[in-house]
Tab-separated table of C-alpha atoms in Angstrom:
chain	number	residue	atom	x	y	z
A	1	MET	CA	2.032	14.359	-24.580
A	2	ALA	CA	4.391	16.284	-22.344
A	3	LEU	CA	2.660	18.088	-19.532
A	4	ASN	CA	4.033	20.930	-17.561
A	5	PHE	CA	3.187	21.577	-13.938
A	6	ALA	CA	5.106	24.545	-12.548
A	7	SER	CA	7.927	23.730	-15.014
A	8	LEU	CA	7.966	20.101	-13.962
A	9	LYS	CA	7.669	18.025	-17.126
A	10	LEU	CA	5.263	15.182	-16.541
A	11	SER	CA	4.462	12.092	-18.551
A	12	SER	CA	1.195	11.710	-16.677
A	13	PRO	CA	-1.031	14.263	-14.923
A	14	PHE	CA	-1.202	12.051	-11.816
A	15	MET	CA	1.123	12.749	-8.953
A	16	THR	CA	1.358	11.116	-5.552
A	17	ALA	CA	0.527	13.060	-2.417
A	18	SER	CA	3.007	13.668	0.320
A	19	GLY	CA	2.685	11.095	3.083
A	20	CYS	CA	1.299	8.343	0.869
A	21	SER	CA	4.389	7.417	-1.082
A	22	GLY	CA	7.179	7.173	1.483
A	23	TYR	CA	10.391	8.960	0.603
A	24	GLY	CA	9.472	8.698	-3.051
A	25	TRP	CA	11.682	5.847	-4.266
A	26	GLU	CA	9.904	2.934	-2.590
A	27	LEU	CA	6.788	2.944	-4.732
A	28	ASN	CA	8.827	2.740	-7.897
A	29	ASN	CA	10.753	-0.220	-6.472
A	30	LEU	CA	7.553	-2.057	-5.714
A	31	PHE	CA	5.625	-1.188	-8.837
A	32	PRO	CA	8.154	-0.105	-11.473
A	33	LYS	CA	5.658	-0.157	-14.301
A	34	VAL	CA	3.310	2.294	-12.685
A	35	ASN	CA	3.939	5.633	-14.154
A	36	TYR	CA	3.088	8.586	-11.947
A	37	GLY	CA	3.896	12.002	-13.355
A	38	ALA	CA	5.739	12.799	-10.167
A	39	VAL	CA	5.991	11.517	-6.634
A	40	THR	CA	5.960	13.766	-3.607
A	41	THR	CA	8.049	12.708	-0.643
A	42	LYS	CA	6.919	12.614	2.946
A	43	THR	CA	7.294	16.028	4.463
A	44	ILE	CA	10.922	16.544	5.417
A	45	THR	CA	11.693	18.645	8.479
A	46	TYR	CA	14.995	20.005	9.718
A	47	LYS	CA	15.279	17.622	12.634
A	48	GLU	CA	14.015	14.065	12.708
A	49	ARG	CA	10.431	13.776	13.981
A	50	LYS	CA	9.047	10.750	15.751
A	51	GLY	CA	5.427	11.618	15.028
A	52	ASN	CA	2.475	10.554	17.148
A	53	PRO	CA	2.205	7.279	19.040
A	54	PRO	CA	-0.151	4.748	17.420
A	55	PRO	CA	-2.981	4.361	16.641
A	56	ARG	CA	-2.364	6.604	13.663
A	57	ILE	CA	-5.072	5.645	11.220
A	58	PHE	CA	-8.831	5.163	11.296
A	59	GLU	CA	-11.361	4.389	8.642
A	60	ILE	CA	-14.664	6.196	8.332
A	61	GLU	CA	-17.457	5.954	5.792
A	62	GLY	CA	-15.796	7.102	2.568
A	63	GLY	CA	-12.626	8.326	4.151
A	64	VAL	CA	-9.487	7.865	6.152
A	65	ILE	CA	-8.276	9.764	9.188
A	66	ASN	CA	-4.576	9.862	9.887
A	67	ARG	CA	-2.555	11.304	12.716
A	68	VAL	CA	0.958	10.339	11.697
A	69	GLY	CA	2.288	13.679	12.895
A	70	LEU	CA	4.955	14.352	10.267
A	71	GLU	CA	7.182	11.457	11.226
A	72	ASN	CA	10.307	11.684	9.082
A	73	CYS	CA	14.033	11.158	9.297
A	74	GLY	CA	15.013	14.839	9.072
A	75	VAL	CA	16.741	16.604	6.206
A	76	PHE	CA	20.275	15.324	6.839
A	77	LYS	CA	19.370	11.658	6.872
A	78	PHE	CA	17.036	12.258	3.934
A	79	ILE	CA	19.949	13.648	1.950
A	80	ASP	CA	22.238	10.772	2.912
A	81	GLU	CA	19.889	7.825	2.653
A	82	HIS	CA	16.904	8.624	0.529
A	83	LEU	CA	17.797	11.316	-1.952
A	84	PRO	CA	20.383	9.151	-3.764
A	85	LYS	CA	17.836	6.344	-4.148
A	86	LEU	CA	15.222	8.800	-5.285
A	87	LYS	CA	17.536	10.224	-7.930
A	88	LYS	CA	18.585	6.758	-9.012
A	89	SER	CA	14.976	5.650	-9.423
A	90	GLY	CA	14.636	8.120	-12.264
A	91	VAL	CA	11.188	9.319	-11.243
A	92	ASN	CA	10.182	12.958	-11.216
A	93	PHE	CA	9.985	14.083	-7.653
A	94	ILE	CA	8.885	16.932	-5.474
A	95	VAL	CA	10.265	17.195	-1.960
A	96	SER	CA	7.696	18.250	0.602
A	97	ILE	CA	9.201	20.375	3.353
A	98	TYR	CA	8.149	21.978	6.623
A	99	GLY	CA	10.075	24.260	8.953
A	100	GLU	CA	9.327	24.920	12.614
A	101	ASN	CA	10.341	28.541	12.017
A	102	LEU	CA	11.521	30.803	9.243
A	103	GLU	CA	15.181	29.872	9.701
A	104	GLU	CA	14.407	26.177	9.388
A	105	TRP	CA	12.393	26.622	6.213
A	106	VAL	CA	15.305	28.468	4.658
A	107	GLU	CA	17.912	26.028	5.921
A	108	ILE	CA	16.039	22.942	4.669
A	109	LEU	CA	15.564	24.466	1.246
A	110	LYS	CA	19.179	25.569	1.071
A	111	LEU	CA	20.465	22.105	2.001
A	112	LEU	CA	18.262	20.345	-0.517
A	113	LYS	CA	18.902	22.856	-3.258
A	114	GLY	CA	22.597	22.247	-2.676
A	115	ARG	CA	21.944	18.599	-3.526
A	116	GLY	CA	20.175	19.412	-6.734
A	117	VAL	CA	16.557	19.374	-5.589
A	118	LYS	CA	14.556	21.736	-7.710
A	119	PHE	CA	10.898	21.172	-6.880
A	120	PHE	CA	9.598	21.887	-3.419
A	121	GLU	CA	6.194	21.503	-1.915
A	122	LEU	CA	5.712	23.731	1.098
A	123	ASN	CA	3.503	21.955	3.589
A	124	LEU	CA	1.483	24.872	4.907
A	125	SER	CA	-1.446	22.818	6.033
A	126	CYS	CA	-0.511	19.799	8.137
A	127	PRO	CA	-3.385	19.218	10.565
A	128	ASN	CA	-1.253	17.116	12.898
A	129	LEU	CA	0.821	19.852	14.458
A	130	LYS	CA	0.218	21.182	17.919
A	131	ASN	CA	-2.262	24.050	18.052
A	132	ARG	CA	-1.915	25.410	14.577
A	133	ILE	CA	-2.365	25.068	10.895
A	134	VAL	CA	0.437	27.130	9.400
A	135	GLN	CA	-1.662	28.659	6.636
A	136	GLU	CA	-3.977	30.312	9.152
A	137	ASP	CA	-1.174	32.749	9.901
A	138	VAL	CA	-1.021	34.424	6.512
A	139	GLY	CA	1.578	36.971	7.581
A	140	TYR	CA	3.968	34.221	8.607
A	141	VAL	CA	3.311	32.199	5.471
A	142	ARG	CA	4.140	35.233	3.354
A	143	ARG	CA	7.412	35.767	5.183
A	144	VAL	CA	8.283	32.107	4.570
A	145	VAL	CA	7.455	32.235	0.878
A	146	ARG	CA	9.268	35.532	0.331
A	147	SER	CA	12.364	34.187	2.038
A	148	LEU	CA	12.356	31.001	-0.009
A	149	ARG	CA	11.614	32.924	-3.189
A	150	LYS	CA	15.014	34.562	-2.941
A	151	PHE	CA	16.635	31.291	-3.991
A	152	ARG	CA	17.037	31.065	-7.720
A	153	GLY	CA	16.308	28.022	-9.777
A	154	VAL	CA	13.822	26.381	-7.430
A	155	LYS	CA	10.124	25.888	-7.940
A	156	LEU	CA	7.845	26.407	-4.973
A	157	ILE	CA	4.501	24.681	-4.779
A	158	ALA	CA	2.197	25.392	-1.849
A	159	LYS	CA	0.228	22.572	-0.295
A	160	ILE	CA	-2.798	24.257	1.184
A	161	ASN	CA	-6.022	23.014	2.626
A	162	ALA	CA	-9.403	23.905	1.210
A	163	ILE	CA	-10.954	25.148	4.408
A	164	HIS	CA	-8.801	27.931	5.819
A	165	SER	CA	-9.414	30.881	3.489
A	166	PRO	CA	-7.761	29.203	0.490
A	167	ILE	CA	-8.727	31.895	-1.992
A	168	GLU	CA	-7.341	34.865	-0.079
A	169	LEU	CA	-4.265	32.841	0.737
A	170	THR	CA	-3.656	31.837	-2.863
A	171	LYS	CA	-3.942	35.476	-3.943
A	172	LYS	CA	-1.198	36.427	-1.493
A	173	LEU	CA	0.947	33.432	-2.395
A	174	ILE	CA	0.806	34.401	-6.050
A	175	GLU	CA	1.844	37.944	-5.167
A	176	ASP	CA	4.797	36.475	-3.299
A	177	GLY	CA	5.868	34.407	-6.271
A	178	ILE	CA	4.610	30.880	-5.646
A	179	ASP	CA	4.863	28.606	-8.707
A	180	GLY	CA	1.984	26.224	-8.086
A	181	ILE	CA	-0.779	25.178	-5.726
A	182	VAL	CA	-1.822	21.734	-4.544
A	183	CYS	CA	-5.247	21.812	-2.931
A	184	SER	CA	-6.024	20.160	-0.578
A	185	ASN	CA	-4.267	18.682	2.384
A	186	THR	CA	-6.370	16.592	4.783
A	187	PHE	CA	-8.942	18.506	6.819
A	188	PRO	CA	-8.406	18.808	10.558
A	189	CYS	CA	-10.835	16.569	12.434
A	190	SER	CA	-11.457	14.643	15.624
A	191	PHE	CA	-12.257	11.003	16.044
A	192	ILE	CA	-13.373	8.933	19.009
A	193	PHE	CA	-11.772	5.527	19.241
A	194	ASN	CA	-12.225	3.197	22.201
A	195	GLY	CA	-13.606	6.120	24.197
A	196	LYS	CA	-10.573	8.324	23.563
A	197	ILE	CA	-10.526	11.528	21.524
A	198	TYR	CA	-7.950	11.733	18.760
A	199	ASP	CA	-7.251	14.690	16.487
A	200	GLY	CA	-6.154	14.014	12.947
A	201	GLY	CA	-6.664	14.851	9.302
A	202	VAL	CA	-9.456	13.412	7.185
A	203	SER	CA	-9.037	12.556	3.524
A	204	GLY	CA	-10.745	10.487	0.868
A	205	ARG	CA	-14.083	10.690	-0.888
A	206	VAL	CA	-15.766	12.560	1.950
A	207	ILE	CA	-13.732	15.707	1.288
A	208	LYS	CA	-14.058	15.707	-2.473
A	209	PRO	CA	-17.111	17.987	-2.817
A	210	VAL	CA	-15.429	20.655	-0.713
A	211	VAL	CA	-12.151	20.441	-2.619
A	212	LEU	CA	-14.012	20.466	-5.930
A	213	LYS	CA	-15.735	23.707	-4.981
A	214	VAL	CA	-12.510	25.355	-3.861
A	215	VAL	CA	-10.405	24.363	-6.871
A	216	LYS	CA	-13.229	25.521	-9.098
A	217	GLU	CA	-13.115	28.946	-7.415
A	218	LEU	CA	-9.321	29.038	-7.566
A	219	ARG	CA	-9.365	28.154	-11.239
A	220	LYS	CA	-11.900	30.872	-11.968
A	221	ARG	CA	-9.752	33.539	-10.335
A	222	PHE	CA	-6.140	32.551	-10.922
A	223	ARG	CA	-4.010	31.179	-13.752
A	224	ILE	CA	-1.481	29.567	-11.436
A	225	PRO	CA	-0.645	25.880	-12.045
A	226	LEU	CA	-3.133	24.031	-9.882
A	227	ALA	CA	-3.381	20.385	-8.853
A	228	ALA	CA	-6.418	18.917	-7.153
A	229	CYS	CA	-5.986	16.544	-4.245
A	230	GLY	CA	-9.037	15.178	-2.523
A	231	GLY	CA	-10.950	11.970	-2.955
A	232	ILE	CA	-9.685	10.884	-6.355
A	233	TYR	CA	-10.617	7.216	-6.451
A	234	SER	CA	-11.787	6.725	-10.021
A	235	LYS	CA	-11.884	8.003	-13.555
A	236	GLU	CA	-15.167	9.768	-12.710
A	237	ASP	CA	-13.516	11.716	-9.934
A	238	VAL	CA	-10.806	12.801	-12.347
A	239	ASP	CA	-13.442	13.884	-14.882
A	240	ASP	CA	-15.208	15.927	-12.207
A	241	TYR	CA	-12.038	17.840	-11.489
A	242	ARG	CA	-11.369	18.297	-15.202
A	243	LYS	CA	-14.821	19.736	-15.562
A	244	VAL	CA	-13.938	22.600	-13.232
A	245	GLY	CA	-10.751	23.273	-15.146
A	246	VAL	CA	-8.124	21.343	-13.211
A	247	ASP	CA	-5.543	19.421	-15.242
A	248	PHE	CA	-3.323	17.905	-12.556
A	249	PHE	CA	-4.321	15.348	-9.991
A	250	VAL	CA	-2.679	14.349	-6.764
A	251	LEU	CA	-3.476	10.904	-5.410
A	252	GLY	CA	-3.528	10.482	-1.660
A	253	SER	CA	-5.583	8.026	0.364
A	254	ILE	CA	-6.359	5.925	-2.700
A	255	LEU	CA	-2.687	4.910	-2.724
A	256	LEU	CA	-3.146	3.219	0.641
A	257	ARG	CA	-5.532	0.823	-1.035
A	258	GLU	CA	-4.345	0.887	-4.666
A	259	PRO	CA	-0.659	1.806	-4.742
A	260	ASP	CA	-0.535	0.986	-8.455
A	261	ILE	CA	-3.673	2.933	-9.428
A	262	GLY	CA	-1.574	4.930	-11.885
A	263	LYS	CA	-1.890	1.929	-14.202
A	264	TRP	CA	-5.633	2.436	-14.577
A	265	LEU	CA	-6.096	6.156	-14.402
A	266	LYS	CA	-5.548	7.868	-17.684
B	1	MET	CA	10.642	-22.476	1.608
B	2	TYR	CA	12.712	-19.577	2.973
B	3	GLY	CA	12.961	-17.398	-0.038
B	4	SER	CA	10.878	-14.418	-0.330
B	5	GLN	CA	8.325	-13.671	-2.941
B	6	LYS	CA	8.315	-10.097	-4.105
B	7	ILE	CA	5.285	-8.080	-3.051
B	8	SER	CA	2.766	-7.793	-5.830
B	9	HIS	CA	-0.827	-6.894	-6.433
B	10	LYS	CA	-2.828	-9.955	-7.427
B	11	ILE	CA	-6.324	-11.084	-8.094
B	12	ALA	CA	-7.066	-14.531	-6.699
B	13	LYS	CA	-10.226	-16.598	-6.562
B	14	VAL	CA	-12.015	-17.760	-3.454
B	15	HIS	CA	-11.726	-21.531	-3.445
B	16	GLU	CA	-13.453	-22.094	-0.163
B	17	ILE	CA	-14.755	-20.162	2.815
B	18	TRP	CA	-16.346	-21.715	5.848
B	19	ASN	CA	-17.416	-20.658	9.272
B	20	ILE	CA	-15.183	-22.712	11.539
B	21	CYS	CA	-16.781	-21.683	14.780
B	22	LYS	CA	-18.364	-18.653	16.348
B	23	GLU	CA	-17.077	-15.640	14.401
B	24	ILE	CA	-14.036	-17.377	12.991
B	25	TYR	CA	-13.657	-18.171	9.299
B	26	HIS	CA	-11.305	-20.207	7.186
B	27	LEU	CA	-10.617	-18.721	3.778
B	28	LYS	CA	-8.779	-20.493	1.007
B	29	VAL	CA	-7.843	-18.577	-2.124
B	30	GLU	CA	-6.401	-19.767	-5.382
B	31	GLY	CA	-4.052	-17.958	-7.707
B	32	ARG	CA	-1.151	-18.921	-9.930
B	33	GLY	CA	2.150	-18.742	-8.095
B	34	ILE	CA	0.476	-17.036	-5.167
B	35	SER	CA	1.834	-19.393	-2.537
B	36	ARG	CA	5.454	-19.300	-3.662
B	37	ASN	CA	8.105	-18.482	-1.101
B	38	ILE	CA	5.855	-17.210	1.629
B	39	ILE	CA	7.507	-16.981	5.018
B	40	PRO	CA	5.381	-17.871	8.074
B	41	GLY	CA	4.380	-14.638	9.769
B	42	GLN	CA	3.895	-12.780	6.506
B	43	PHE	CA	0.471	-11.450	5.586
B	44	PHE	CA	-1.607	-10.389	2.627
B	45	HIS	CA	-3.333	-7.027	2.543
B	46	ILE	CA	-6.854	-7.679	1.362
B	47	LYS	CA	-9.208	-5.305	-0.363
B	48	ILE	CA	-12.738	-5.335	0.994
B	49	ASN	CA	-15.170	-3.997	-1.597
B	50	GLU	CA	-14.930	-0.232	-1.652
B	51	LEU	CA	-13.801	0.253	1.935
B	52	PRO	CA	-11.008	2.840	1.982
B	53	LEU	CA	-8.509	0.564	3.709
B	54	ARG	CA	-7.364	-2.989	3.131
B	55	ARG	CA	-7.272	-5.502	5.954
B	56	PRO	CA	-4.116	-7.475	6.775
B	57	LEU	CA	-4.519	-11.233	7.226
B	58	SER	CA	-1.711	-13.548	8.314
B	59	VAL	CA	-1.077	-16.571	6.180
B	60	PHE	CA	-2.291	-19.746	7.864
B	61	ASP	CA	-1.098	-22.274	5.319
B	62	VAL	CA	-0.014	-22.715	1.722
B	63	LYS	CA	-0.467	-25.590	-0.712
B	64	GLY	CA	0.150	-25.571	-4.445
B	65	ASP	CA	-1.638	-22.565	-5.841
B	66	PHE	CA	-3.583	-22.028	-2.642
B	67	VAL	CA	-3.109	-19.686	0.272
B	68	GLU	CA	-5.187	-20.106	3.407
B	69	PHE	CA	-6.196	-17.641	6.088
B	70	ILE	CA	-8.069	-17.792	9.345
B	71	PHE	CA	-9.769	-14.635	10.471
B	72	LYS	CA	-12.175	-13.476	13.115
B	73	ILE	CA	-14.935	-10.942	12.609
B	74	ARG	CA	-13.731	-7.872	14.447
B	75	GLY	CA	-15.440	-5.043	12.617
B	76	LYS	CA	-16.952	-3.935	9.381
B	77	GLY	CA	-14.184	-5.192	7.079
B	78	THR	CA	-13.940	-8.714	8.390
B	79	LYS	CA	-17.746	-8.885	8.559
B	80	ILE	CA	-17.972	-8.106	4.844
B	81	LEU	CA	-15.128	-10.508	4.084
B	82	SER	CA	-16.967	-13.310	5.878
B	83	SER	CA	-19.786	-13.062	3.347
B	84	ILE	CA	-17.561	-13.555	0.292
B	85	LYS	CA	-18.590	-16.558	-1.784
B	86	LYS	CA	-16.730	-19.408	-3.398
B	87	GLY	CA	-15.643	-18.486	-6.923
B	88	GLU	CA	-15.609	-14.732	-6.277
B	89	LYS	CA	-12.499	-12.721	-7.009
B	90	ILE	CA	-10.380	-11.394	-4.215
B	91	ASP	CA	-7.844	-8.604	-4.515
B	92	LEU	CA	-4.634	-9.002	-2.523
B	93	ILE	CA	-1.317	-7.276	-2.067
B	94	GLY	CA	1.440	-9.421	-0.706
B	95	PRO	CA	3.106	-11.292	0.707
B	96	CYS	CA	3.867	-8.432	3.085
B	97	GLY	CA	6.118	-8.174	6.105
B	98	ASN	CA	9.250	-9.913	7.301
B	99	GLY	CA	8.030	-13.227	8.751
B	100	PHE	CA	9.616	-15.387	11.421
B	101	LYS	CA	13.239	-16.465	11.449
B	102	ILE	CA	14.009	-20.093	12.116
B	103	PHE	CA	16.723	-21.294	14.503
B	104	ASP	CA	18.213	-24.580	15.645
B	105	SER	CA	16.968	-24.246	19.213
B	106	ARG	CA	13.867	-25.957	20.552
B	107	PRO	CA	10.875	-23.811	19.630
B	108	ILE	CA	8.076	-23.054	22.005
B	109	PHE	CA	5.009	-21.462	20.482
B	110	PHE	CA	2.415	-19.407	22.316
B	111	ALA	CA	-0.697	-18.775	20.258
B	112	GLY	CA	-3.623	-16.789	21.633
B	113	GLY	CA	-6.920	-16.759	19.726
B	114	ILE	CA	-6.469	-15.933	16.082
B	115	GLY	CA	-2.689	-15.716	16.678
B	116	PHE	CA	-2.929	-19.419	16.001
B	117	ALA	CA	-2.813	-18.783	12.241
B	118	PRO	CA	0.802	-17.610	11.748
B	119	LEU	CA	2.197	-19.911	14.413
B	120	TYR	CA	0.470	-22.978	13.003
B	121	PHE	CA	2.127	-22.226	9.670
B	122	LEU	CA	5.482	-21.677	11.359
B	123	ALA	CA	5.299	-24.773	13.586
B	124	LYS	CA	4.295	-26.944	10.673
B	125	ASN	CA	7.461	-25.954	8.853
B	126	TYR	CA	9.782	-25.988	11.831
B	127	LYS	CA	12.328	-28.803	11.682
B	128	ARG	CA	13.165	-28.928	15.339
B	129	LYS	CA	10.194	-30.042	17.416
B	130	GLY	CA	9.067	-28.401	20.607
B	131	VAL	CA	5.910	-27.296	22.387
B	132	PHE	CA	2.857	-25.546	20.977
B	133	VAL	CA	0.527	-23.875	23.462
B	134	TYR	CA	-2.768	-22.679	22.032
B	135	GLY	CA	-5.321	-20.801	24.089
B	136	VAL	CA	-8.685	-19.194	23.519
B	137	ARG	CA	-11.230	-17.416	25.710
B	138	ARG	CA	-14.189	-19.699	25.165
B	139	LYS	CA	-14.006	-23.336	24.149
B	140	LYS	CA	-16.151	-22.823	21.085
B	141	GLU	CA	-13.443	-20.575	19.635
B	142	PHE	CA	-10.996	-23.419	19.086
B	143	VAL	CA	-10.142	-23.956	15.455
B	144	PRO	CA	-10.066	-27.638	14.635
B	145	PHE	CA	-6.511	-27.864	13.384
B	146	LYS	CA	-3.875	-29.766	15.241
B	147	VAL	CA	-0.207	-28.992	15.106
B	148	HIS	CA	1.587	-32.272	14.515
B	149	GLY	CA	5.052	-33.214	15.667
B	150	HIS	CA	5.124	-30.778	18.557
B	151	ARG	CA	3.729	-31.326	22.024
B	152	PHE	CA	0.331	-29.700	21.594
B	153	ILE	CA	-1.394	-28.060	24.547
B	154	ARG	CA	-4.844	-26.555	24.077
B	155	VAL	CA	-6.434	-24.475	26.800
B	156	SER	CA	-9.361	-22.124	27.299
B	157	GLU	CA	-9.968	-19.396	29.838
B	158	GLU	CA	-13.450	-20.815	30.224
B	159	GLU	CA	-11.837	-23.903	31.694
B	160	GLY	CA	-9.615	-21.787	33.893
B	161	LYS	CA	-6.359	-21.952	31.918
B	162	LYS	CA	-4.462	-19.364	29.917
B	163	VAL	CA	-1.555	-19.617	27.505
B	164	THR	CA	0.644	-17.682	29.915
B	165	ASP	CA	0.109	-20.339	32.615
B	166	PHE	CA	2.585	-22.433	30.631
B	167	LEU	CA	5.567	-20.112	30.685
B	168	ASN	CA	7.191	-22.530	33.123
B	169	LEU	CA	7.723	-24.929	30.216
B	170	ILE	CA	10.320	-22.548	28.781
B	171	GLU	CA	13.933	-23.545	29.183
B	172	ASP	CA	16.828	-21.141	28.844
B	173	ASP	CA	17.983	-22.408	25.450
B	174	ASP	CA	14.520	-22.408	23.931
B	175	ILE	CA	13.294	-19.946	21.417
B	176	ILE	CA	9.888	-18.416	22.012
B	177	TYR	CA	7.429	-17.525	19.252
B	178	ALA	CA	4.280	-15.664	20.198
B	179	ALA	CA	1.209	-14.273	18.461
B	180	GLY	CA	-2.072	-13.183	19.986
B	181	PRO	CA	-3.656	-10.451	22.100
B	182	ARG	CA	-1.455	-7.647	23.371
B	183	ASP	CA	-1.820	-8.497	27.071
B	184	MET	CA	-0.626	-12.014	26.396
B	185	LEU	CA	2.283	-10.804	24.263
B	186	LYS	CA	3.369	-8.316	26.890
B	187	LYS	CA	3.481	-11.039	29.534
B	188	ILE	CA	5.545	-13.283	27.312
B	189	ILE	CA	7.883	-10.491	26.236
B	190	GLY	CA	8.368	-9.552	29.896
B	191	PHE	CA	9.158	-13.147	30.770
B	192	SER	CA	11.656	-13.507	27.940
B	193	LYS	CA	13.424	-10.341	29.045
B	194	ARG	CA	13.637	-11.375	32.686
B	195	ARG	CA	14.909	-14.815	31.821
B	196	GLY	CA	17.029	-13.825	28.841
B	197	VAL	CA	15.287	-16.242	26.488
B	198	LYS	CA	15.150	-15.294	22.822
B	199	CYS	CA	11.614	-14.373	21.808
B	200	PHE	CA	9.970	-13.353	18.541
B	201	PHE	CA	6.440	-12.042	18.480
B	202	SER	CA	3.999	-10.948	15.814
B	203	TRP	CA	2.615	-7.475	16.509
B	204	GLU	CA	-0.655	-6.012	15.303
B	205	GLU	CA	-1.304	-2.351	14.701
B	206	ARG	CA	-3.896	-0.360	12.793
B	207	MET	CA	-2.496	-0.307	9.294
B	208	GLY	CA	-2.636	1.893	6.219
B	209	CYS	CA	-0.849	0.894	3.037
B	210	GLY	CA	0.763	-2.343	4.293
B	211	ILE	CA	3.844	-1.776	2.138
B	212	GLY	CA	5.832	0.740	4.128
B	213	LEU	CA	4.783	3.997	2.526
B	214	CYS	CA	2.502	5.774	4.984
B	215	ARG	CA	4.087	5.093	8.388
B	216	CYS	CA	0.745	4.603	10.097
B	217	CYS	CA	1.479	1.252	11.742
B	218	VAL	CA	4.531	2.024	13.820
B	219	ILE	CA	5.945	0.332	16.879
B	220	PHE	CA	8.499	2.114	19.000
B	221	THR	CA	11.804	0.223	19.234
B	222	LYS	CA	15.333	0.821	20.470
B	223	ASP	CA	16.227	1.842	16.918
B	224	GLY	CA	13.364	4.332	16.761
B	225	ASN	CA	10.010	3.839	15.090
B	226	LYS	CA	9.661	0.758	12.950
B	227	ARG	CA	6.885	-0.027	10.541
B	228	VAL	CA	4.846	-3.067	11.524
B	229	CYS	CA	3.979	-3.749	7.876
B	230	VAL	CA	7.497	-4.015	6.435
B	231	ASP	CA	9.997	-4.038	9.316
B	232	GLY	CA	7.591	-6.401	11.154
B	233	PRO	CA	5.076	-7.746	11.914
B	234	VAL	CA	7.607	-10.006	13.634
B	235	PHE	CA	9.854	-8.312	16.163
B	236	SER	CA	12.266	-9.600	18.739
B	237	SER	CA	11.686	-8.871	22.419
B	238	ASP	CA	15.220	-7.394	22.532
B	239	GLU	CA	14.092	-4.586	20.250
B	240	VAL	CA	11.385	-3.232	22.528
B	241	GLU	CA	10.825	-2.106	26.082
B	242	LEU	CA	7.633	-3.263	27.769
B	243	GLU	CA	6.547	0.247	28.727
B	244	TRP	CA	6.584	1.265	25.062
B	245	LEU	CA	4.048	-1.342	24.039
């Protein structure tokens, strides 16, 4: 059965979340028989980013907190080193991108489009950036999406979180021509470790009830292609999301433990 | 033995688990082909029930279809692992990481606490013989395995001696291998830099996937961030600056 998520033809409704599957080609090298509908790369920025110093990951009851901080090699190195491998691997892929400002968003997209990338995930919700979650500034987000929308032949998928006015935001994004929504990114959180306070993003089972509620509401209101991301660890979790009308599933923290889970989820 | 087995996801069986001493356990698992081509210093990433993250354990020894580990209870995951029973299934991903390189020089091993595990495995397979210094905090934490063929020095802080008290045994042409607590590693790395002696150390960091995908377990090096799980856990002291650690 061929599935279609924002014009991306998928052989499986399960996709990998940005940040959990490297630059996209590695997972396929390690587990070639695991068939994910599509992989999403780490978020690619214009310049290389070093990310936060370790520790970068903590475990809580039913969840994972990360504070990687968008470490990535930058768009130029991505194009030189990773994109060829990604294309060669033959997997469907979505490139996650993030710009520090409007010009960067446009430039990154232009560069990647020039190399044949067609599917983009706009990371509007990284919790590990200083002082802001991009999607909170709806006016700015709209300017970004409208500017990127001017490029023909690309599909734009917004990665939003479920806790910063996702419904109002989605309405605006649709008006501005977004092609799909992935909900949710990790939720911003704090964690105390060895007496020190760390900020990060929480994911895993603990966020699933919140994401379930939000995707249910989104599904009720909008016909936009929608993928749920939040605490999918089992067949039951998938069924829960199906029950509220979601047909596409993005696997995040589960991949840290079961990188080949695609073999068992159907 | 220096080939490298491709990383895979396997189900093995617990052949034996016993409480060596204090909170330290010896775990022996059995699985077809599981022990093939493992390089000392490599680890397996072990699933602990339904905990969200796996736990990395260095390989302590291999024999036939068996892989052995030594681990210490440090938190929830290792506590649960310590209660696993003989015959139960155990879910592993591995072997992960780069492992130690072997050279022709005289090796000198510095193992602190549970850092004994990877260095025991390395020393056992090292052709050239040298010195093995093994230290623990309290005497009751010694694991009862002896490294044969090398001069074996065993010390405890309780008795007033530390591993790093033996840095004077290092000669310029030696090659240093170290695994253990960070403070100990930093001292040894500092020494190797001052004296210009080659040194390889096994680094621990809080880890996510264990296979290079999530970039949670990084160490800062002269070539930028490296991933402890796939670029390491073994690094050379030339790659790092002390103030970064």
